[in-house]
Amino acid sequence: MSTSTPINLPVLGGGLEPVQALERSDNAWSTRRGGNVPGDSAEVVERKVKGLLNKLTMERFDSISDQIIDWANKSEKEKDGRTLIQVIRLVFEKATDEAAWSEMYARLCRKMMEQISPAVMDEGIRNAEGQPITGGLLFRKYLLNRCQEDFERGWTDQAKTAAAAAEKAQDDEAAAKSNATAQGGEEVSFSDEYYAAQKSKRRGLGLVRFIGELFKLQMLTERIMHECIKKLLSNVDNPGEEEIESICKLLTTVGQSLDTSKARSHMDIYFKRMRDLSESPNIDSRMKYMLLDVIELRSRAWVPRNAVAAPTTLASVHEQVKFRLRRHSPTT
């Protein structure tokens, strides 16, 4: 049928009304598939790298991480490293949002730093000789800047979010009592402020753990780690819960690496402050026991009571199972 031939469709009332047939656009399919979007556009990079990060596991680490690095290396065509910055942002957000896998994302960052193309550069960032910083050095600088910015900004954002959540909680409590009376005790859903506060807290703790894992892979210096610890322990009189949880998370992650003879005096001061905090009447019992657990961990030479296995591959898990079965099987 010719696309220009009118089609007569019946309408209510019995009459006929000519309707022009739809014409197929030359680029209709490519538009739906994103074919009109350049293959290296920010939208495509966002979608592709997010998809790869969602697939990233220790079992598929090598293949997926190679593909992520390929996307980051598209910055070879640029003078401002914008694609590399975008990939770092996506990795960073994933790492801080999924703290349980922070070690894996830190390994990804280490691999990216080692394998990023030396042709990737940013003309706006130069070394002491006036030359643009390139490759792995540029990646590390971008990543460290992001860590520092989020760490510094985090406390201000968390304080504002927590204050808003606390204020809204009072309104929610009043609304809950009112609805309980009017609707037979039905529960009231949490406010948007509450969820924002929980997200901010989760990402703040994820950031601290991620920073610790980066340090363990020698991507951050001891000086940076000590600055983070001092920042977290700066408010001894009336600390926030986020600060206490963060210092406990951080020291649990990096305490053993930092607790050397060279830094022993610093560590002693940190733990003296933590002991004082645990005895403060201004913190609740949950925070108190969290501090005491870390203090006890150091007293055991950083050996945890129940060692948690690091992210591993399925093949390694299968080998461990086979070993245990052989070990406990009766001899014949």
Short mmCIF file of C-alpha atoms in Angstrom, two decimals:
data_model
loop_
_atom_site.label_atom_id
_atom_site.label_comp_id
_atom_site.label_asym_id
_atom_site.label_seq_id
_atom_site.Cartn_x
_atom_site.Cartn_y
_atom_site.Cartn_z
CA MET A 1 0.00 0.00 0.00
CA SER A 2 1.39 3.41 -0.88
CA THR A 3 2.08 5.56 2.16
CA SER A 4 0.36 8.49 0.42
CA THR A 5 -3.00 6.71 -0.04
CA PRO A 6 -5.63 7.96 2.44
CA ILE A 7 -7.27 5.35 4.67
CA ASN A 8 -10.98 5.78 5.42
CA LEU A 9 -11.74 5.00 9.06
CA PRO A 10 -15.28 4.82 10.47
CA VAL A 11 -16.16 7.46 13.03
CA LEU A 12 -18.96 7.55 15.56
CA GLY A 13 -22.20 8.55 13.88
CA GLY A 14 -21.67 6.38 10.81
CA GLY A 15 -19.72 8.83 8.65
CA LEU A 16 -16.34 8.29 7.06
CA GLU A 17 -13.40 10.59 7.50
CA PRO A 18 -10.23 10.32 5.42
CA VAL A 19 -7.11 9.90 7.53
CA GLN A 20 -3.62 10.17 6.06
CA ALA A 21 -1.54 7.05 6.73
CA LEU A 22 1.48 7.38 8.99
CA GLU A 23 4.73 7.71 7.12
CA ARG A 24 7.82 5.89 8.33
CA SER A 25 10.58 8.30 9.22
CA ASP A 26 13.98 7.54 7.75
CA ASN A 27 15.58 7.78 11.20
CA ALA A 28 12.71 6.58 13.39
CA TRP A 29 14.46 3.39 14.49
CA SER A 30 17.81 5.02 15.03
CA THR A 31 16.18 7.76 17.11
CA ARG A 32 14.51 5.23 19.37
CA ARG A 33 17.78 3.37 19.78
CA GLY A 34 19.71 6.55 20.39
CA GLY A 35 21.26 6.33 16.95
CA ASN A 36 21.24 10.10 16.54
CA VAL A 37 23.25 10.51 19.72
CA PRO A 38 27.03 10.52 19.12
CA GLY A 39 28.69 7.35 20.35
CA ASP A 40 30.98 9.20 22.73
CA SER A 41 28.48 11.78 24.00
CA ALA A 42 28.03 12.40 27.72
CA GLU A 43 24.62 10.68 27.59
CA VAL A 44 26.05 7.52 26.05
CA VAL A 45 29.03 7.47 28.44
CA GLU A 46 26.64 7.85 31.39
CA ARG A 47 24.44 4.97 30.28
CA LYS A 48 27.22 2.61 29.25
CA VAL A 49 29.49 3.11 32.25
CA LYS A 50 26.58 2.85 34.71
CA GLY A 51 25.60 -0.43 33.06
CA LEU A 52 29.15 -1.76 33.36
CA LEU A 53 29.41 -0.72 37.01
CA ASN A 54 26.15 -2.55 37.73
CA LYS A 55 27.70 -5.70 36.25
CA LEU A 56 31.03 -5.36 38.04
CA THR A 57 31.85 -8.27 40.37
CA MET A 58 35.10 -9.88 41.47
CA GLU A 59 34.33 -12.80 39.17
CA ARG A 60 34.09 -10.49 36.13
CA PHE A 61 36.46 -7.83 37.38
CA ASP A 62 39.11 -8.05 34.65
CA SER A 63 36.78 -7.93 31.65
CA ILE A 64 34.39 -5.30 33.00
CA SER A 65 37.13 -3.04 34.35
CA ASP A 66 38.89 -3.17 30.97
CA GLN A 67 35.71 -1.88 29.31
CA ILE A 68 35.35 0.92 31.87
CA ILE A 69 38.93 1.98 31.20
CA ASP A 70 38.20 1.97 27.46
CA TRP A 71 35.41 4.48 28.04
CA ALA A 72 37.64 6.65 30.23
CA ASN A 73 40.31 6.63 27.53
CA LYS A 74 37.93 8.37 25.14
CA SER A 75 39.32 11.49 26.77
CA GLU A 76 42.30 11.05 24.44
CA LYS A 77 40.33 13.14 21.94
CA GLU A 78 39.75 15.95 24.46
CA LYS A 79 41.83 18.74 25.95
CA ASP A 80 39.94 19.01 29.25
CA GLY A 81 39.58 15.37 30.38
CA ARG A 82 35.80 15.71 30.65
CA THR A 83 35.03 12.06 29.86
CA LEU A 84 37.60 10.87 32.40
CA ILE A 85 36.05 13.20 34.99
CA GLN A 86 32.62 11.78 34.20
CA VAL A 87 33.79 8.17 34.58
CA ILE A 88 35.51 8.99 37.88
CA ARG A 89 32.29 10.61 39.13
CA LEU A 90 30.25 7.51 38.29
CA VAL A 91 32.78 5.17 39.96
CA PHE A 92 32.99 7.46 42.99
CA GLU A 93 29.20 7.63 43.42
CA LYS A 94 28.92 3.85 43.11
CA ALA A 95 31.71 3.27 45.63
CA THR A 96 30.28 5.61 48.26
CA ASP A 97 26.75 4.29 47.78
CA GLU A 98 27.79 0.62 48.08
CA ALA A 99 30.23 0.60 50.99
CA ALA A 100 30.23 -3.19 51.22
CA TRP A 101 32.06 -3.28 47.88
CA SER A 102 34.40 -0.34 48.52
CA GLU A 103 37.45 -2.58 48.32
CA MET A 104 36.49 -3.71 44.82
CA TYR A 105 35.92 -0.13 43.65
CA ALA A 106 39.26 0.90 45.16
CA ARG A 107 40.90 -1.89 43.14
CA LEU A 108 39.15 -0.54 40.05
CA CYS A 109 40.59 2.91 40.73
CA ARG A 110 44.07 1.48 41.20
CA LYS A 111 43.83 -0.34 37.89
CA MET A 112 42.50 2.77 36.15
CA MET A 113 45.38 4.82 37.48
CA GLU A 114 47.88 2.26 36.18
CA GLN A 115 46.29 1.74 32.77
CA ILE A 116 44.77 5.08 31.79
CA SER A 117 46.22 6.27 28.50
CA PRO A 118 49.15 8.71 28.77
CA ALA A 119 47.49 10.61 25.92
CA VAL A 120 44.67 11.69 28.26
CA MET A 121 45.37 15.21 29.42
CA ASP A 122 43.86 18.39 30.84
CA GLU A 123 45.38 21.61 29.57
CA GLY A 124 44.01 23.42 32.62
CA ILE A 125 46.04 21.32 35.08
CA ARG A 126 49.79 21.66 34.80
CA ASN A 127 52.84 20.56 36.77
CA ALA A 128 55.62 22.72 38.20
CA GLU A 129 57.29 22.88 34.78
CA GLY A 130 54.13 24.20 33.16
CA GLN A 131 53.35 20.97 31.31
CA PRO A 132 49.82 19.46 31.30
CA ILE A 133 49.40 16.55 33.73
CA THR A 134 48.51 13.37 31.84
CA GLY A 135 47.55 9.72 32.23
CA GLY A 136 47.64 8.09 35.64
CA LEU A 137 48.85 11.23 37.41
CA LEU A 138 45.86 13.15 36.08
CA PHE A 139 43.49 10.35 37.14
CA ARG A 140 44.93 10.36 40.66
CA LYS A 141 44.67 14.15 40.92
CA TYR A 142 41.05 14.12 39.78
CA LEU A 143 40.20 11.34 42.25
CA LEU A 144 41.95 12.96 45.20
CA ASN A 145 40.25 16.28 44.50
CA ARG A 146 36.88 14.53 44.46
CA CYS A 147 37.62 12.74 47.74
CA GLN A 148 38.71 15.96 49.44
CA GLU A 149 35.76 17.99 48.16
CA ASP A 150 33.21 15.41 49.25
CA PHE A 151 34.88 14.87 52.61
CA GLU A 152 34.94 18.60 53.39
CA ARG A 153 31.46 19.24 52.04
CA GLY A 154 29.98 16.15 53.64
CA TRP A 155 29.85 17.50 57.19
CA THR A 156 28.08 20.70 56.18
CA ASP A 157 25.55 18.83 54.03
CA GLN A 158 24.96 16.19 56.68
CA ALA A 159 24.41 18.82 59.38
CA LYS A 160 21.88 20.68 57.26
CA THR A 161 20.11 17.48 56.23
CA ALA A 162 20.02 16.14 59.78
CA ALA A 163 18.61 19.45 61.09
CA ALA A 164 15.90 19.42 58.43
CA ALA A 165 15.09 15.79 59.20
CA ALA A 166 14.86 16.48 62.94
CA GLU A 167 12.51 19.40 62.37
CA LYS A 168 10.35 17.38 60.01
CA ALA A 169 10.33 14.46 62.44
CA GLN A 170 8.48 16.59 64.99
CA ASP A 171 5.80 17.35 62.42
CA ASP A 172 5.62 13.68 61.44
CA GLU A 173 5.17 12.66 65.07
CA ALA A 174 2.24 15.02 65.46
CA ALA A 175 0.78 13.80 62.17
CA ALA A 176 1.23 10.18 63.25
CA LYS A 177 -0.72 10.73 66.45
CA SER A 178 -3.47 12.52 64.55
CA ASN A 179 -3.73 9.81 61.90
CA ALA A 180 -3.58 7.06 64.47
CA THR A 181 -6.68 8.48 66.06
CA ALA A 182 -8.51 9.22 62.83
CA GLN A 183 -7.53 6.09 60.85
CA GLY A 184 -7.36 3.41 63.51
CA GLY A 185 -3.62 3.41 64.07
CA GLU A 186 -2.34 3.34 60.48
CA GLU A 187 1.35 4.08 60.15
CA VAL A 188 2.59 7.28 58.54
CA SER A 189 5.33 6.96 55.91
CA PHE A 190 8.70 8.57 56.54
CA SER A 191 9.28 12.06 55.20
CA ASP A 192 11.48 12.95 52.24
CA GLU A 193 13.81 14.69 54.68
CA TYR A 194 14.23 11.46 56.61
CA TYR A 195 15.24 9.53 53.50
CA ALA A 196 17.57 12.36 52.46
CA ALA A 197 19.26 12.22 55.85
CA GLN A 198 19.65 8.45 55.65
CA LYS A 199 21.12 8.68 52.15
CA SER A 200 23.53 11.40 53.22
CA LYS A 201 24.64 9.34 56.19
CA ARG A 202 25.08 6.19 54.11
CA ARG A 203 27.17 7.96 51.49
CA GLY A 204 29.23 9.73 54.15
CA LEU A 205 30.15 6.44 55.77
CA GLY A 206 30.74 4.92 52.35
CA LEU A 207 33.13 7.75 51.49
CA VAL A 208 35.17 7.19 54.64
CA ARG A 209 35.45 3.47 53.97
CA PHE A 210 36.35 4.07 50.33
CA ILE A 211 39.08 6.53 51.36
CA GLY A 212 40.45 3.88 53.69
CA GLU A 213 40.54 1.26 50.94
CA LEU A 214 42.31 3.71 48.60
CA PHE A 215 44.93 4.27 51.28
CA LYS A 216 45.51 0.54 51.66
CA LEU A 217 46.25 0.41 47.93
CA GLN A 218 48.76 3.26 48.34
CA MET A 219 46.67 5.79 46.42
CA LEU A 220 46.42 8.13 49.41
CA THR A 221 49.25 9.18 51.70
CA GLU A 222 49.49 8.71 55.46
CA ARG A 223 49.37 12.49 55.85
CA ILE A 224 45.93 12.60 54.22
CA MET A 225 44.68 9.81 56.46
CA HIS A 226 45.89 11.57 59.61
CA GLU A 227 44.18 14.77 58.46
CA CYS A 228 40.91 12.86 58.04
CA ILE A 229 41.20 11.30 61.50
CA LYS A 230 41.98 14.65 63.14
CA LYS A 231 38.98 16.19 61.38
CA LEU A 232 36.69 13.42 62.65
CA LEU A 233 38.01 13.72 66.22
CA SER A 234 38.05 17.52 66.34
CA ASN A 235 34.78 17.77 68.26
CA VAL A 236 35.31 15.84 71.47
CA ASP A 237 32.75 17.69 73.61
CA ASN A 238 29.64 17.17 71.50
CA PRO A 239 30.33 15.06 68.38
CA GLY A 240 27.66 14.01 65.92
CA GLU A 241 26.81 10.36 65.37
CA GLU A 242 28.12 10.58 61.81
CA GLU A 243 31.54 11.63 63.07
CA ILE A 244 31.73 8.80 65.57
CA GLU A 245 30.58 6.18 63.09
CA SER A 246 33.00 7.52 60.49
CA ILE A 247 36.05 7.46 62.75
CA CYS A 248 35.19 3.92 63.82
CA LYS A 249 34.77 2.81 60.19
CA LEU A 250 37.98 4.50 59.12
CA LEU A 251 40.15 3.12 61.92
CA THR A 252 38.70 -0.35 61.48
CA THR A 253 39.75 -0.15 57.82
CA VAL A 254 43.19 1.46 58.07
CA GLY A 255 44.16 1.31 61.75
CA GLN A 256 46.54 -1.60 61.37
CA SER A 257 48.36 0.07 58.46
CA LEU A 258 48.67 3.38 60.32
CA ASP A 259 49.62 1.95 63.71
CA THR A 260 53.37 1.85 63.09
CA SER A 261 56.22 2.83 65.38
CA LYS A 262 56.61 6.09 63.46
CA ALA A 263 52.99 7.11 64.04
CA ARG A 264 52.45 5.39 67.41
CA SER A 265 52.33 8.67 69.35
CA HIS A 266 49.63 10.04 67.04
CA MET A 267 47.61 6.86 67.33
CA ASP A 268 47.86 6.97 71.12
CA ILE A 269 46.39 10.48 71.09
CA TYR A 270 43.54 9.40 68.79
CA PHE A 271 42.61 6.49 71.02
CA LYS A 272 42.85 8.61 74.15
CA ARG A 273 40.24 10.91 72.59
CA MET A 274 38.10 7.94 71.64
CA ARG A 275 38.28 6.64 75.21
CA ASP A 276 37.20 10.06 76.47
CA LEU A 277 34.33 10.07 73.98
CA SER A 278 33.17 6.64 75.14
CA GLU A 279 32.88 8.02 78.67
CA SER A 280 31.03 11.17 77.63
CA PRO A 281 27.41 11.55 78.80
CA ASN A 282 26.61 13.31 75.50
CA ILE A 283 26.65 10.15 73.38
CA ASP A 284 24.23 7.25 73.42
CA SER A 285 25.09 3.67 74.28
CA ARG A 286 25.26 2.54 70.65
CA MET A 287 28.00 5.05 69.89
CA LYS A 288 29.77 4.16 73.12
CA TYR A 289 29.99 0.47 72.31
CA MET A 290 31.05 1.24 68.76
CA LEU A 291 34.02 3.20 70.11
CA LEU A 292 34.86 0.51 72.63
CA ASP A 293 34.85 -2.14 69.89
CA VAL A 294 37.52 -0.25 67.95
CA ILE A 295 39.55 0.35 71.12
CA GLU A 296 39.38 -3.37 71.84
CA LEU A 297 40.34 -4.16 68.25
CA ARG A 298 43.58 -2.24 68.66
CA SER A 299 44.29 -4.03 71.94
CA ARG A 300 44.06 -7.33 69.99
CA ALA A 301 46.72 -6.07 67.54
CA TRP A 302 43.97 -5.35 64.99
CA VAL A 303 42.88 -8.97 64.71
CA PRO A 304 39.06 -9.00 64.41
CA ARG A 305 37.02 -11.45 66.39
CA ASN A 306 35.32 -12.77 63.28
CA ALA A 307 37.44 -11.98 60.23
CA VAL A 308 35.27 -11.00 57.28
CA ALA A 309 36.45 -12.37 53.96
CA ALA A 310 37.33 -9.85 51.27
CA PRO A 311 35.38 -9.85 47.99
CA THR A 312 36.43 -12.93 46.09
CA THR A 313 35.55 -14.88 42.96
CA LEU A 314 33.14 -17.78 42.70
CA ALA A 315 36.05 -20.03 41.70
CA SER A 316 37.82 -19.20 44.98
CA VAL A 317 34.66 -19.97 46.94
CA HIS A 318 34.33 -23.34 45.19
CA GLU A 319 37.96 -24.18 45.99
CA GLN A 320 37.42 -23.31 49.66
CA VAL A 321 34.34 -25.55 49.79
CA LYS A 322 36.24 -28.46 48.20
CA PHE A 323 39.09 -28.02 50.67
CA ARG A 324 36.71 -28.11 53.64
CA LEU A 325 34.96 -31.19 52.29
CA ARG A 326 38.28 -33.02 51.84
CA ARG A 327 39.41 -31.93 55.29
CA HIS A 328 36.31 -33.25 57.03
CA SER A 329 35.74 -36.38 54.92
CA PRO A 330 36.47 -39.73 56.64
CA THR A 331 39.70 -41.43 55.59
CA THR A 332 39.34 -44.60 53.60
#
